[in-house]
Structure formats: C-alpha cells, structure tokens
XYZ file of C-alpha atoms in Angstrom:
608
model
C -7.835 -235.563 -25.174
C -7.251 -236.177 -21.565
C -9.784 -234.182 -18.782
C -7.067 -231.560 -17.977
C -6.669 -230.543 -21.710
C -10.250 -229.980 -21.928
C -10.628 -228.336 -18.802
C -7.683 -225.787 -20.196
C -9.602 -225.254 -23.780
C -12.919 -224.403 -21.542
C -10.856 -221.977 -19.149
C -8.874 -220.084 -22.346
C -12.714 -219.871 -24.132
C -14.252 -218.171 -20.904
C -11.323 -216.235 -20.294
C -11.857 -213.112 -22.560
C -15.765 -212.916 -20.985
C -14.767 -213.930 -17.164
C -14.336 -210.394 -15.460
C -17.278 -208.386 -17.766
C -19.751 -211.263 -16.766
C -18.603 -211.995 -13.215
C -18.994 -208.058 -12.696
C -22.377 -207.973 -14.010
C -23.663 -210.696 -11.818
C -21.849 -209.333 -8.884
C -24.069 -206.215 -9.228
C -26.964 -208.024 -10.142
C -26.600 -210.468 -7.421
C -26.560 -206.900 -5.277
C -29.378 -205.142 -6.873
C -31.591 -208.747 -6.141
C -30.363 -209.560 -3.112
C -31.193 -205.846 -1.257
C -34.651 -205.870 -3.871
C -35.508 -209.826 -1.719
C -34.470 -207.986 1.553
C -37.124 -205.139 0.724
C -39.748 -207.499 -0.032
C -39.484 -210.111 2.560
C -39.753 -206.649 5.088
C -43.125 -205.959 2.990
C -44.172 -209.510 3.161
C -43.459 -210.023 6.939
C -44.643 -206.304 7.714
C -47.755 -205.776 6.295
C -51.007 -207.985 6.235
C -51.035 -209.505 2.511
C -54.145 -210.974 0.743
C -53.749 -214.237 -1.123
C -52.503 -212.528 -4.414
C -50.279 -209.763 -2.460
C -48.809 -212.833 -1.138
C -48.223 -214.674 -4.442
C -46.216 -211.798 -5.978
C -44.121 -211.312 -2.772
C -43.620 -215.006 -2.714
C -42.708 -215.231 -6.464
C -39.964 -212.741 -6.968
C -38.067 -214.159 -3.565
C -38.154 -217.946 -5.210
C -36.767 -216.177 -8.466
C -33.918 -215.038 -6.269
C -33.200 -218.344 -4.755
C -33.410 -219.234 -8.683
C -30.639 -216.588 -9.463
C -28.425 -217.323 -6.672
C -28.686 -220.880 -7.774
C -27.580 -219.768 -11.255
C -24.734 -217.035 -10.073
C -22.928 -219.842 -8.101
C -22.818 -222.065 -11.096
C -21.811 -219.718 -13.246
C -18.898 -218.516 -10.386
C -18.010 -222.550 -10.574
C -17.333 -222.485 -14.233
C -15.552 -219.355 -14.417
C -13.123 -220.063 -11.775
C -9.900 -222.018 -13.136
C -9.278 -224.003 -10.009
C -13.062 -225.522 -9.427
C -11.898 -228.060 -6.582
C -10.581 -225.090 -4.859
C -13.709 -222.829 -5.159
C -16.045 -225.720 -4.365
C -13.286 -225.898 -0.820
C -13.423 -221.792 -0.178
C -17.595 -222.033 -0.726
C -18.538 -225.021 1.132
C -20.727 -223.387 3.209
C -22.279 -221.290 0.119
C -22.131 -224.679 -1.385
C -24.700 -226.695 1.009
C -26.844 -223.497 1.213
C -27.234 -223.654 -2.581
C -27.626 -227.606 -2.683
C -30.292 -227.101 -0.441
C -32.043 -224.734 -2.599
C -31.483 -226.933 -5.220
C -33.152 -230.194 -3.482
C -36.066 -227.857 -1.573
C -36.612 -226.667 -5.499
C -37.320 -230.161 -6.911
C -39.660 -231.136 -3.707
C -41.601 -228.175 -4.316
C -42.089 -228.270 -7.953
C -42.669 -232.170 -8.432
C -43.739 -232.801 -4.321
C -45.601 -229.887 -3.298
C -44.042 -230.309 0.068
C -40.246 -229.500 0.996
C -38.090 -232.000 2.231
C -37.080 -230.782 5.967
C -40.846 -229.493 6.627
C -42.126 -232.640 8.573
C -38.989 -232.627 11.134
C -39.247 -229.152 11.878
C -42.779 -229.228 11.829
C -42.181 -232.303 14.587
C -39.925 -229.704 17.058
C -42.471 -226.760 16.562
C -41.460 -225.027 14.019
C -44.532 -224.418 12.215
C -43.601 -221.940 9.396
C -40.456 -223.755 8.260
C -40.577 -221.633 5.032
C -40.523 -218.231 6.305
C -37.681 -219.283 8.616
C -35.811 -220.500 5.649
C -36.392 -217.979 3.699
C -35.719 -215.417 6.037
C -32.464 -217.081 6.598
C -30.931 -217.613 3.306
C -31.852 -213.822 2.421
C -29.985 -212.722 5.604
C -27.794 -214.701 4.544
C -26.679 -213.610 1.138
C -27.255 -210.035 1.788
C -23.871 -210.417 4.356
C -22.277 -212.445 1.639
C -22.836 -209.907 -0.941
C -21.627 -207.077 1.668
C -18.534 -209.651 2.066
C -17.765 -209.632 -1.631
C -18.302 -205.814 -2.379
C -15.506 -205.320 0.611
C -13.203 -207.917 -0.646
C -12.769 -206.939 -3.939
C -12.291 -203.454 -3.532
C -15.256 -202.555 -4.521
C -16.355 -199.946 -2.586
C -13.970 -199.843 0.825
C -10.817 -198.301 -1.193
C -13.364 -195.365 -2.538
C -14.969 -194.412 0.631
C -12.506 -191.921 1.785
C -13.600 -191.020 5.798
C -11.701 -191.921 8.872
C -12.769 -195.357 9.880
C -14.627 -193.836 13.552
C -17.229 -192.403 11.137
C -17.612 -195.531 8.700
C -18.240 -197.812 12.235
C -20.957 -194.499 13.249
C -22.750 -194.718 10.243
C -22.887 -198.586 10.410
C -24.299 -198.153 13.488
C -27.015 -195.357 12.165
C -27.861 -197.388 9.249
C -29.028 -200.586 11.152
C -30.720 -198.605 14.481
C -32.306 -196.983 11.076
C -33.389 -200.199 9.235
C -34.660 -201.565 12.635
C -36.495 -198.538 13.599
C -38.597 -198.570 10.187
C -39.430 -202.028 10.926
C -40.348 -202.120 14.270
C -43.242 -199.732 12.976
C -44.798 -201.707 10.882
C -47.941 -203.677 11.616
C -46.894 -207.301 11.752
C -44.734 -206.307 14.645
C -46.875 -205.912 17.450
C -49.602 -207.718 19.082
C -51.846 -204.776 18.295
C -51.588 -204.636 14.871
C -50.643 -200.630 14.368
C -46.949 -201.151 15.001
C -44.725 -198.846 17.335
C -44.952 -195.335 17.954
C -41.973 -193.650 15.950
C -39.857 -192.653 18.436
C -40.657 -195.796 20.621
C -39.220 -197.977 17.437
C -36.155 -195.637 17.482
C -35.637 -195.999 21.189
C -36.215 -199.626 21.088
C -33.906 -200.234 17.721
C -31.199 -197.915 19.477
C -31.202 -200.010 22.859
C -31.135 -203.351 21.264
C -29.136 -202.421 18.267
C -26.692 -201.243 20.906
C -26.704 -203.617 23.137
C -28.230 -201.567 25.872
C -31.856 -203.065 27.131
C -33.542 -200.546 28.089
C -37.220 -200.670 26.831
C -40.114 -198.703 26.798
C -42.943 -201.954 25.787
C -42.985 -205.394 27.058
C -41.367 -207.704 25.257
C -43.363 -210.506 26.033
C -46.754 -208.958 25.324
C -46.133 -206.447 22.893
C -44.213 -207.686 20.593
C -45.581 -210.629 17.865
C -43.024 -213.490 17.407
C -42.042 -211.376 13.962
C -41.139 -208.445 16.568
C -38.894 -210.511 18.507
C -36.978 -212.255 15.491
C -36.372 -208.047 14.634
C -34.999 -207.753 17.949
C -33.106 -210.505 18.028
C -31.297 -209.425 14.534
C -30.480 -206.261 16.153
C -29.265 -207.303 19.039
C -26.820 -210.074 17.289
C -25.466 -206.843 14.712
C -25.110 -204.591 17.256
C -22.681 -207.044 18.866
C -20.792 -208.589 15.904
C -20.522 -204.569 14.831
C -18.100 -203.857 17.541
C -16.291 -207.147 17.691
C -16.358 -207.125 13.630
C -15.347 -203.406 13.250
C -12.725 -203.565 16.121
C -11.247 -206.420 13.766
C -11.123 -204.310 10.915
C -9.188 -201.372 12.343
C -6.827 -203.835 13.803
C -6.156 -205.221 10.167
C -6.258 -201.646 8.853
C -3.695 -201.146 11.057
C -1.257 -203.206 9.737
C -0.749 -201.288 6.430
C -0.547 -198.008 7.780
C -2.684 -195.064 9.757
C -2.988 -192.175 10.942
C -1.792 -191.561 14.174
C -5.969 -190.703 15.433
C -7.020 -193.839 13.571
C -4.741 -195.704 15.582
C -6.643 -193.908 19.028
C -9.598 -195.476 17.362
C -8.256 -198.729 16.941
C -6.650 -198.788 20.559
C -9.924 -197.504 21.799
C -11.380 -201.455 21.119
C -8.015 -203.096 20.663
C -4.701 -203.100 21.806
C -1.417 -202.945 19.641
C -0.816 -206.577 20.619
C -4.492 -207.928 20.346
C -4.803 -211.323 18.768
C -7.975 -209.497 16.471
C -5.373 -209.172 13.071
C -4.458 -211.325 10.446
C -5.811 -213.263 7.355
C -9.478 -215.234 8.627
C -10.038 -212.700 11.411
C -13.443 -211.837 10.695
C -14.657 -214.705 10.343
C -12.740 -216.611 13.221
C -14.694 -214.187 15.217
C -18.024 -215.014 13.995
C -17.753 -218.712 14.586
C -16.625 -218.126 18.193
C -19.568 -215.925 18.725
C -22.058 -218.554 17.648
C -20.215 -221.495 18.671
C -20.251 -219.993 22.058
C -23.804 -218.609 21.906
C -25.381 -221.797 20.317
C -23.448 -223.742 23.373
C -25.661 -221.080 25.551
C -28.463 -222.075 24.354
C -28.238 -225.775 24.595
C -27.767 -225.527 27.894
C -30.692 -223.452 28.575
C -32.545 -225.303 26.274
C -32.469 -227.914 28.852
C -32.382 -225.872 31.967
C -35.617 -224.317 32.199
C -38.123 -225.135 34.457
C -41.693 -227.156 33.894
C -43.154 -223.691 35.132
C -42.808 -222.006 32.124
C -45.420 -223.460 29.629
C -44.024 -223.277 26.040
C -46.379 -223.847 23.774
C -43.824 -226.276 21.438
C -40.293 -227.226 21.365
C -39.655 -224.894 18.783
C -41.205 -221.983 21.129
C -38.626 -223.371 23.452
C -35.551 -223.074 21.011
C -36.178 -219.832 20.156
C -36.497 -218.681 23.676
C -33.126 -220.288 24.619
C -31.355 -218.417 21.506
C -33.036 -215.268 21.895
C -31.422 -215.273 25.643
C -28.299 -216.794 24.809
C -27.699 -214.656 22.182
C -28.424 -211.078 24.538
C -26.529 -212.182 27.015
C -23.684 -212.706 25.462
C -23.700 -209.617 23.355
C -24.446 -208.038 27.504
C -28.201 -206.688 25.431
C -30.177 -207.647 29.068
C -33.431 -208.458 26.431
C -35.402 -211.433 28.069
C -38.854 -212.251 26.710
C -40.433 -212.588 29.930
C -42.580 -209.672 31.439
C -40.321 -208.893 34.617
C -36.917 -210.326 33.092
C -35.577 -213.462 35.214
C -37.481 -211.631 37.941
C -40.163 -213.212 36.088
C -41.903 -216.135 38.818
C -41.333 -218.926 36.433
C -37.669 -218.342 36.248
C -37.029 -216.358 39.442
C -35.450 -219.574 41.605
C -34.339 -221.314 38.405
C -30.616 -220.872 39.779
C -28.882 -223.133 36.772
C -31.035 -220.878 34.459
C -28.905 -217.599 36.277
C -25.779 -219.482 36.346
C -25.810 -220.178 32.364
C -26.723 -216.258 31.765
C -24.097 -215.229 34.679
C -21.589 -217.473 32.615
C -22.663 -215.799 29.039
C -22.422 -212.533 30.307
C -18.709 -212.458 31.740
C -17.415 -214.456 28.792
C -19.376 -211.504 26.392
C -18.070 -208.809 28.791
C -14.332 -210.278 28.763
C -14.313 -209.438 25.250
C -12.837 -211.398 22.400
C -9.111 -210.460 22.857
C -9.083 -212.363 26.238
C -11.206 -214.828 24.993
C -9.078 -215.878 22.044
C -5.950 -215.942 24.842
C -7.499 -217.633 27.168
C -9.026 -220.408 25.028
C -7.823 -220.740 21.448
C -6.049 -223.912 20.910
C -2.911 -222.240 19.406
C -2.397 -220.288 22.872
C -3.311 -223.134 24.631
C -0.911 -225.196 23.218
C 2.117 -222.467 23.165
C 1.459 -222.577 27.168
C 1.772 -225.899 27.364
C 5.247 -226.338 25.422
C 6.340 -223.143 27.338
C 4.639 -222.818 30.230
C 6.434 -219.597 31.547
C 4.317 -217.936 28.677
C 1.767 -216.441 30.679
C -1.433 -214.237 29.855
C -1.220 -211.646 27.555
C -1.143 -207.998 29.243
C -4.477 -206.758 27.714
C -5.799 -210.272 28.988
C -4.731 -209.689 32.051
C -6.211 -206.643 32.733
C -9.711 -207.652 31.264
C -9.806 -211.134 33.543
C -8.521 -209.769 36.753
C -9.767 -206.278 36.669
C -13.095 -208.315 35.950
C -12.590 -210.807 38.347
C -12.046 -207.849 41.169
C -15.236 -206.068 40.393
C -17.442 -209.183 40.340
C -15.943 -210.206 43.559
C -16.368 -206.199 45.158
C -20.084 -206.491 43.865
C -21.102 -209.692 44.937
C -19.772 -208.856 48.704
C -21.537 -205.815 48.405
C -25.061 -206.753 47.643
C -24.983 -209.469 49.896
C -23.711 -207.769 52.431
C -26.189 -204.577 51.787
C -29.532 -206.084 50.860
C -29.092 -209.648 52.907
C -32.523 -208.256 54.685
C -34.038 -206.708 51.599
C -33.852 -207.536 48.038
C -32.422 -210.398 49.061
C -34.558 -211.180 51.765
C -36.764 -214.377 51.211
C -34.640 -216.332 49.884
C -31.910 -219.493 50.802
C -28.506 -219.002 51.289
C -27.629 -220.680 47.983
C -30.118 -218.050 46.614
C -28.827 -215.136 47.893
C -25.313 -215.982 46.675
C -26.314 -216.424 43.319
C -28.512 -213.802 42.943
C -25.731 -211.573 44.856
C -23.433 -213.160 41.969
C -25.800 -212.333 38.737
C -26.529 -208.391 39.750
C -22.741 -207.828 40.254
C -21.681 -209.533 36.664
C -24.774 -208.252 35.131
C -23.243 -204.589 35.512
C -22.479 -204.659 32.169
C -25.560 -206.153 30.551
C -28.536 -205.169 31.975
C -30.391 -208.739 33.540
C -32.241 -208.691 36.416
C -33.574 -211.283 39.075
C -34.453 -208.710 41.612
C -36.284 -205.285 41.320
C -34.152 -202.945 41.121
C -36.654 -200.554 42.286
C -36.756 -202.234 45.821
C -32.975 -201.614 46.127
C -31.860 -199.735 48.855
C -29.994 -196.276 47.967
C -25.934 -197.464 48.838
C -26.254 -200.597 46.310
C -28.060 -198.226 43.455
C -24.855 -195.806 44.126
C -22.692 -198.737 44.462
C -24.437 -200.314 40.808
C -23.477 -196.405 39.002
C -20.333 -196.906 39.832
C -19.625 -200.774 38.349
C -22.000 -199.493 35.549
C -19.861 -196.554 34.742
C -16.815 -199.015 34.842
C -18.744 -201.738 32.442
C -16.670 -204.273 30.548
C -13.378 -204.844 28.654
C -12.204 -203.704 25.567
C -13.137 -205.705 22.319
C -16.258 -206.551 23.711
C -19.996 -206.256 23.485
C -20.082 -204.279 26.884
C -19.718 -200.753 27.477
C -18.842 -198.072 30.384
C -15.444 -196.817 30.166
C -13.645 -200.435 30.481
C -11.490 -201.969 32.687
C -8.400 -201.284 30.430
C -9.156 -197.543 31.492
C -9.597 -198.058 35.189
C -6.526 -200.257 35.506
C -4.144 -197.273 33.619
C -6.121 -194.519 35.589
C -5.557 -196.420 39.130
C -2.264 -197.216 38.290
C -1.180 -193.508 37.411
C -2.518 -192.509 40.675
C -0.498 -194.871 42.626
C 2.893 -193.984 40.747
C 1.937 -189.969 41.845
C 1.037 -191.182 45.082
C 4.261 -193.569 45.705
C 6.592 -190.625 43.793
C 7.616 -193.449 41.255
C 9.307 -192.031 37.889
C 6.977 -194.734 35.513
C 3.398 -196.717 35.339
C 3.791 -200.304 36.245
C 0.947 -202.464 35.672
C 1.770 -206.552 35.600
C 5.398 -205.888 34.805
C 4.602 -203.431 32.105
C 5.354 -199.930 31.615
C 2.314 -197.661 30.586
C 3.295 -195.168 28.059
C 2.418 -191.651 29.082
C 0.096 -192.066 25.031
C -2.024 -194.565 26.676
C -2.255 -192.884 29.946
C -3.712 -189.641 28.163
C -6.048 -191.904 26.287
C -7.289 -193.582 29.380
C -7.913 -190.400 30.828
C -9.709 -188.704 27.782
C -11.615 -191.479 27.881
C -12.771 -190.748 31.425
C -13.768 -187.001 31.020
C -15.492 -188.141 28.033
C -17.706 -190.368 30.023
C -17.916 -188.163 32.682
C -18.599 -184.805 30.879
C -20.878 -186.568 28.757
C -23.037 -188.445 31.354
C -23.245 -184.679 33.046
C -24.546 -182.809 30.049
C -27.209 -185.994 29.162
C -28.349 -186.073 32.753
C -28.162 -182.654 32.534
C -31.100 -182.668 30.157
C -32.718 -184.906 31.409
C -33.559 -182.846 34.523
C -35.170 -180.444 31.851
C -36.735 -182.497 29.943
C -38.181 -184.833 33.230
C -38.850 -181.655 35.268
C -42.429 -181.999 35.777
C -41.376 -186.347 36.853
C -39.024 -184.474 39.191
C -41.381 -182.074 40.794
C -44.261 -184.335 41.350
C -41.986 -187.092 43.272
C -42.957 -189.943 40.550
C -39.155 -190.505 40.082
C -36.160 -189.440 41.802
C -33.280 -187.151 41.122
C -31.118 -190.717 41.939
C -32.914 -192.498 39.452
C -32.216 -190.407 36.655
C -28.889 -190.711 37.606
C -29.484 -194.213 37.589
C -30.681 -194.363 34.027
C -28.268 -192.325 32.204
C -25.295 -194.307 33.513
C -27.431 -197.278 32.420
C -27.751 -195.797 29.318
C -24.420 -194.433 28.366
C -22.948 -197.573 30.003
C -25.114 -200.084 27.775
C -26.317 -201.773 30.776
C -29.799 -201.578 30.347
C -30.729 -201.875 34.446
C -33.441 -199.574 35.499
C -35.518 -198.364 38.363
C -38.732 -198.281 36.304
C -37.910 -194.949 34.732
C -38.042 -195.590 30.814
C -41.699 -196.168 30.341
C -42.427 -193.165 32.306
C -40.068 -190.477 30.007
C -41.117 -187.850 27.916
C -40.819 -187.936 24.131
C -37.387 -185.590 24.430
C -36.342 -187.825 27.650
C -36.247 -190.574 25.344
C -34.191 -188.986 22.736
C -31.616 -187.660 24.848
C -31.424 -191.402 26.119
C -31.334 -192.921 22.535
C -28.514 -190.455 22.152
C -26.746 -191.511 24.909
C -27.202 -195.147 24.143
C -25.433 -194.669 21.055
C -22.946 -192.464 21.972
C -22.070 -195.009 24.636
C -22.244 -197.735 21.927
C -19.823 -196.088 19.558
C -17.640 -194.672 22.004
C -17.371 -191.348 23.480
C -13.542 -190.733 21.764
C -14.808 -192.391 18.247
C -17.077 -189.395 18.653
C -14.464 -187.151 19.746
C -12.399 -188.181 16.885
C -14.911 -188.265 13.934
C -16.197 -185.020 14.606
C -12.567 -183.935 15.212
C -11.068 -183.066 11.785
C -8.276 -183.780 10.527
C -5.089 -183.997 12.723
C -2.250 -181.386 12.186
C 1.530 -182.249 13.568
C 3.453 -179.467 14.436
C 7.308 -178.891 14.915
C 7.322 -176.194 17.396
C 7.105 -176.520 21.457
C 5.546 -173.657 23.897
C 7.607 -172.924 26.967
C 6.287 -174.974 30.397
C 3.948 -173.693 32.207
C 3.296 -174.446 36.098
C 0.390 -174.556 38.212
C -0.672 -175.657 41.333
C -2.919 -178.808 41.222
C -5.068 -179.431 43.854
C-alpha cells in the first residue's frame, strides 16, 4: 500500500468527524484563548503571592498545551497537509517554539532563548513571550471567527457602527487596565477617568495626556500604551480595508460614503491578502524605524540595558508612525537628552509623513508591482488619490516650515544653529498631524499657534493613521472654489473631473469638523470657566486643544493636566469622534437611507 493510499484511507476515516470536531475546538480554542487574555491582565495587574502566581502561571502553560494540540489536530484533519503546513508557517514556528521551550522547561528548567535575551536586556524573557503568543492567538482566533462566517454574516449593522464599537471596545479594555495597580509607579493605578482619557488619546492616536509617561507609568503601563496605540492605528488602516473589500460585493449607497470617507473607489486597499499585506507594511516599516533609532540616539540618554533601549526605539517608532505623538521622555523630544539629536528628529519627521501619507499612497508609491508597471510604461503616472495625498502634503509641510522659521527665527527658535532651526522648523510643520514636539509650544508666539489650528484642522490623508479633515477634502473644497471663482462649468483637479457626489462629501465633511469643533469648544468654555476667568489658560488655548483633539494631533499648550473632570470628557469625546470620523458618526446615527422618485421645484437665493 503505497503512502498516498494510506493517506486517502486516514482522510475518508476522519471525514465523517472533521467539521463536528474542528467546530468544537474552534470554540474552545475561543473560550481559552479570551479565558489566557483575562488572566495574563490579572497576573500582570495585580500584585500576586507565590501561589496566586502558580495558578495564573499554570492555566496559561495549559493553553500553550492546547494550542499545541488544536494545531495538530487542524494538521491531521486537513486533506492537503503540505498545503496547510504552507498557509500556517508562521502559526507553524510559533507552535514549534512552544513545542522546543516545552521540553527545556520540563527536562532543563531553563528555556532555550533565555540567556540571549537575557544578554540584550531583556530580563523577563517569559512574560514577554508569553504576553506575545497570547496577543497573538487572540488576533488569530478573531481572524478565524471572521473568515469562516462565523459571526461577520450575522451581525447585521452598517459597517460605520461595527468600526465605532471596535473602537469603544479597545479604549474600553485599555481603560480597565490602565487602572489597575501594576500600571503605575505608585502602585494604586489611574484615576478612572484619567485611564479613559489616556486609553481614548492613545487608542486614537491622539497624544494628549494628562500623567507623565516617563514617571508615571511602570514599564507594564507603557507596553499597555504601546498596544493601544499600535490598534488604534491598524483599526483604521485594517477597517478602511474591509469596507473597500465589502465594497466589491455590493452596498448601500451610505456604506459606500463610509468607505470613500477612508478610501477612494480606485484605492489599491481591495482584493484577496489585503489585510494582511497591510500589516506587514506597517511593521516592516515601523521595525525599519526603529533600527534606525535604535542606533541614533545619543550617549546622553542613559538606558539602563540594551533591551531598555529596544523598547524605547519601538515604542517611538511605532507612535510616530501611527501620528500617536507618545514619547517616553518627560518633555517629549523637547526632552535635553534628545533636544539637538537632529538624526533622532529626522527619523520621527520621516515616520510621521510616511504614517500621515496613508497606505493608499504608500502602496503606489512603493509597492514593487507599481513600481515595476512604471517602469515598463513610464507614462503611467501617480494615481489621483496619490496625488492629492503627496502634493497636497508636500504643500503644507513646505507652507509650515517657511512659516515657523520665518515667525519664531527670534523665539522658539532662538538659540539654536541654522541647521537647527531648519529642522526643528521642518518637524513642527510635519508633526501637524501627530502631535511631537521639540519646542514648547507654550513659548510660541500667537500667529504660529493660529497658523498650527489651521494645518491641525487640515491633518493628514485619507487611509491613514492621521486625522483633521484630510487633504483629499481640502484639495476638492479649493478646487470647487476656483471653478466658481473662474465661472468654469466642472472641477478639475490633476486632469480629473470631481463629481458634484464627492464635492458634497468633501464639504459635509467640513461642516462636520467645523460645527463639531464649535459645539466641543463650546463646552469647554463651560466646563473651563473658572481656568478662563482666573487667566491660568487662555481663550486661544482652548481653541488650541480642541483642534488638537478633534484633529488627533495631540500638540498642546499645557492645557490637559490642568482640565476639569467634564473638560476631559468632552475632550475624550472629541478625540474619538475625530478618530472615527465626524460623517461615520453622521452616518451611524443616521438611519437607514430612503430613495425617493419625486423632485421639488428649484428654489433661488442669494448667496453671499
């Protein structure tokens, strides 16, 4: 009996079993993995004595046990194993690893990657490890669930209220953790509406905080942050990729506003591998980031090991480009240690504008299948939504780099070379969108803060990590006003012709931003009277930090620490409605849309 014969006896004996026992470790692979993720939160969280510790420890190694055994047991069942073993590589070394780390343990008493990473710094290789392959196999089993239909053909709401509640469910999960003890230096954990302000800013991408990150925060603390901040991000880019597949087989007419909100019809965000062609660009380009920062900082700042330093290089990689503006240093880059370190700027400036391009450019500008169309045909330029996002960009950088320079050459800027000045002139004029700072923004003079609300209201592209009302809407806006000022008949932008659909949506888009940065700032001159009154802040820099806030940016005058409880609500709120998008909002509290047949007569007005 040859190999293939008894491979086909094996696969027509399993057969009859395969789908009742593949379901029931599916859901038990859920029910375990979501039970680890609960007690590794517990276990990281709380102080633990030597037997709370055992217990905790025990029931994760009997999931790494169980994951071990569901991937086997995935391997047999399949009737193409070569094929499954291709598909799961990556699940494949993750479980081999298990597998070897296992037999070390039990016959060792010592893993077998423990003495290198102990030798770069890394002194609690198994928490890191376990904390990763947990993470890890929680998105897997989220993967699965969505692939097989298991629970995205049965949720039946419009897709801008599925990406909201995403959104609520990890500034949620954050928020509960940032309370608990382990998290702080001080052992109590965060205030509760501190932890939701925090969670909201670095969940979406924003920056603002109310604690400093450096001091208050335990090493625990920061990893939280840093899983927030990298969600947040791949949410929007991740989501965004969704709708664009969704659209494909058919929407409504206000999904599709949705989807154009983040994408355009011709974005390269559709097709088979999307999501995860996305996520390997993100790290690839953030673990790139922090390579080069891992070499790039100064002797000044004293890490305490080379794992201390890896960790600070990927925490900072990884917000700038998702535009979060998080550093771990007390005053940001304004920090001494890292305030002249130019090629430290230059690598964040660099992050920032590829993050705030967003990945629709991006994949244009740099995937090897567009590269090498261009070169075969070279008069295949740019894509128009590429276009817009690099030049648009481009334009703005340029306007604020001029203008700080030009503006604070004796003040913020004052001290300092002329390379200095240019790149620092540089960094606040790209960070618009994210939220870094290598100056205090407090010792700005008034015409840059006004000129910094207006590139903050702007913010980034589409597709991206960066908010504001994007340069996709400025570019249709400016170009409507040209063709009423010039008298022309159509919208011409690059040799395009805007559709009077996307003008309106550019435009709602606007008096979204605008009428909901009023009505938040509004607010906040309730809520901050008393800060008003007494002259400790400024009616300028409240206007100041709800732009900031709505725009994801994350700059401040020194406001946030000083806000009331319902100040920092109404900015939490506006944070996430600036995260989500002020249309997906429109939209999922909207209702269902109703075509009608009929047409009202014209009616005229003067404008103006």
């Amino acid at each position: 009996m040859t190999l293939r014969e008894v491979r086909e006896r094996v696969n027509l004996s399993l057969y009859e079993s395969k789908d009742r026992n593949l379901k029931i470790l599916r859901v038990l692979n859920l029910f375990i993995s979501v039970s680890a993720l609960v007690v590794l939160a517990i276990y990281y969280g709380f102080p633990q004595t030597e037997e709370s510790s055992y217990g905790l420890l025990s029931f994760i190694k009997f999931s790494f046990v169980f994951y071990v055994i569901q991937y086997i047991a995935r391997l047999i069942y399949d009737f193409h194993p070569s094929t499954f073993l291709k598909e799961n590589w990556f699940e494949g070394v993750v479980m081999a690893l298990l597998v070897i780390e296992g037999i070390c343990d039990l016959f060792v008493g010592s893993f077998l990657l423990e003495p290198l990473l102990i030798k770069l710094g890394f002194d609690s290789y198994t928490d890191f490890s376990t904390l990763f392959i947990q993470f890890y196999f929680a998105i897997v089993v989220i993967a699965e669930l969505m692939r097989k239909g298991a629970v995205l053909p049965r949720i039946k709401m419009h897709p801008a209220v599925i990406f909201i509640l995403s959104f609520l469910g990890i500034t949620t999960v954050g928020t509960l953790l940032l309370m608990m003890p382990e998290m702080t230096t001080s052992g109590n954990g965060m205030k509760a509406i501190d932890a939701l302000f925090t969670s909201t800013s670095a969940t979406c991408v924003t920056g603002l905080m109310v604690e400093d990150t450096m001091t208050f925060f335990t090493f625990k603390g920061q990893i939280v942050l840093l899983l927030l901040i990298q969600l947040g991000g791949l949410n929007v880019i991740a989501f965004a990729s969704f709708l664009s597949l969704a659209a494909r087989f058919g929407v409504s007419v206000r999904q599709h506003d949705v989807i154009e909100d983040f994408v355009n019809k011709d974005s390269y965000l559709s097709g088979k591998n999307t999501l995860s062609r996305v996520f390997i660009w993100c790290m690839s380009i953030e673990i790139i980031g922090a390579i080069a920062l891992a070499f790039s900082w100064s002797n000044n700042l004293e890490f305490t090991s080379t794992g201390e330093r890896i960790f600070s290089s990927l925490f900072h990689s990884i917000s700038a480009f998702n535009n979060a503006g998080i550093t771990l240093f007390t005053d940001g880059l304004a920090f001494e240690a890292v305030a002249s370190n130019w090629l430290v700027h230059w690598i964040i400036t660099i992050l920032v504008f590829v993050g705030a391009l967003g990945m629709v450019a991006l994949f244009d500008l740099f995937s090897l299948e567009k590269l090498r169309e261009r070169k075969k045909a070279p008069w295949k330029g740019l894509g128009f939504a590429t276009k817009i996002a690099l030049y648009f960009s481009l334009i703005l950088v340029a306007i604020g780099t001029v203008s700080f320079a030009t503006i604070e050459w004796n003040g913020a800027l004052s001290g300092m070379d002329l390379w200095g000045k240019f790149t620092t002139s540089v960094f606040q004029s790209v960070t618009r969108t994210s939220g870094f700072n290598t100056v205090d923004i407090s010792s700005v003079g008034v015409p840059m803060l006004f000129l910094l609300i207006i590139l903050m209201f702007i913010g980034a592209s589409s597709s991206s990590t960066g908010g504001g009302i994007k340069t996709s809407t400025l570019s249709v806006v400016l170009s409507d006003v040209w063709r009423t000022v010039r008298g022309l008949d159509h919208v011409h932008l690059f040799k395009r012709t805007i559709s009077p659909t996307l003008r309106s949506r550019a435009y709602s888009v606007l008096m979204f931003f605008i009428v909901g940065n009023a009505f938040f700032l509004f607010l906040l001159t309730i809520s901050e009277g008393s800060l008003l009154e007494n002259g400790t802040i400024s009616f300028l820099d409240l206007v100041f930090e709800q732009i900031s806030a709505m725009g994801t940016v994350g700059l401040s005058t020194g406001v946030t620490p000083e806000l009331s409880t319902a100040g920092k609500i109404i900015i939490s709120i506006s944070m996430f409605i600036g995260r989500v998008g002020t249309l997906t909002v429109a939209f999922a509290l909207g209702g269902r849309s109703i075509e009608t047949h009929f047409k009202y007569p014209e009616g005229h007005t003067m404008i103006g």
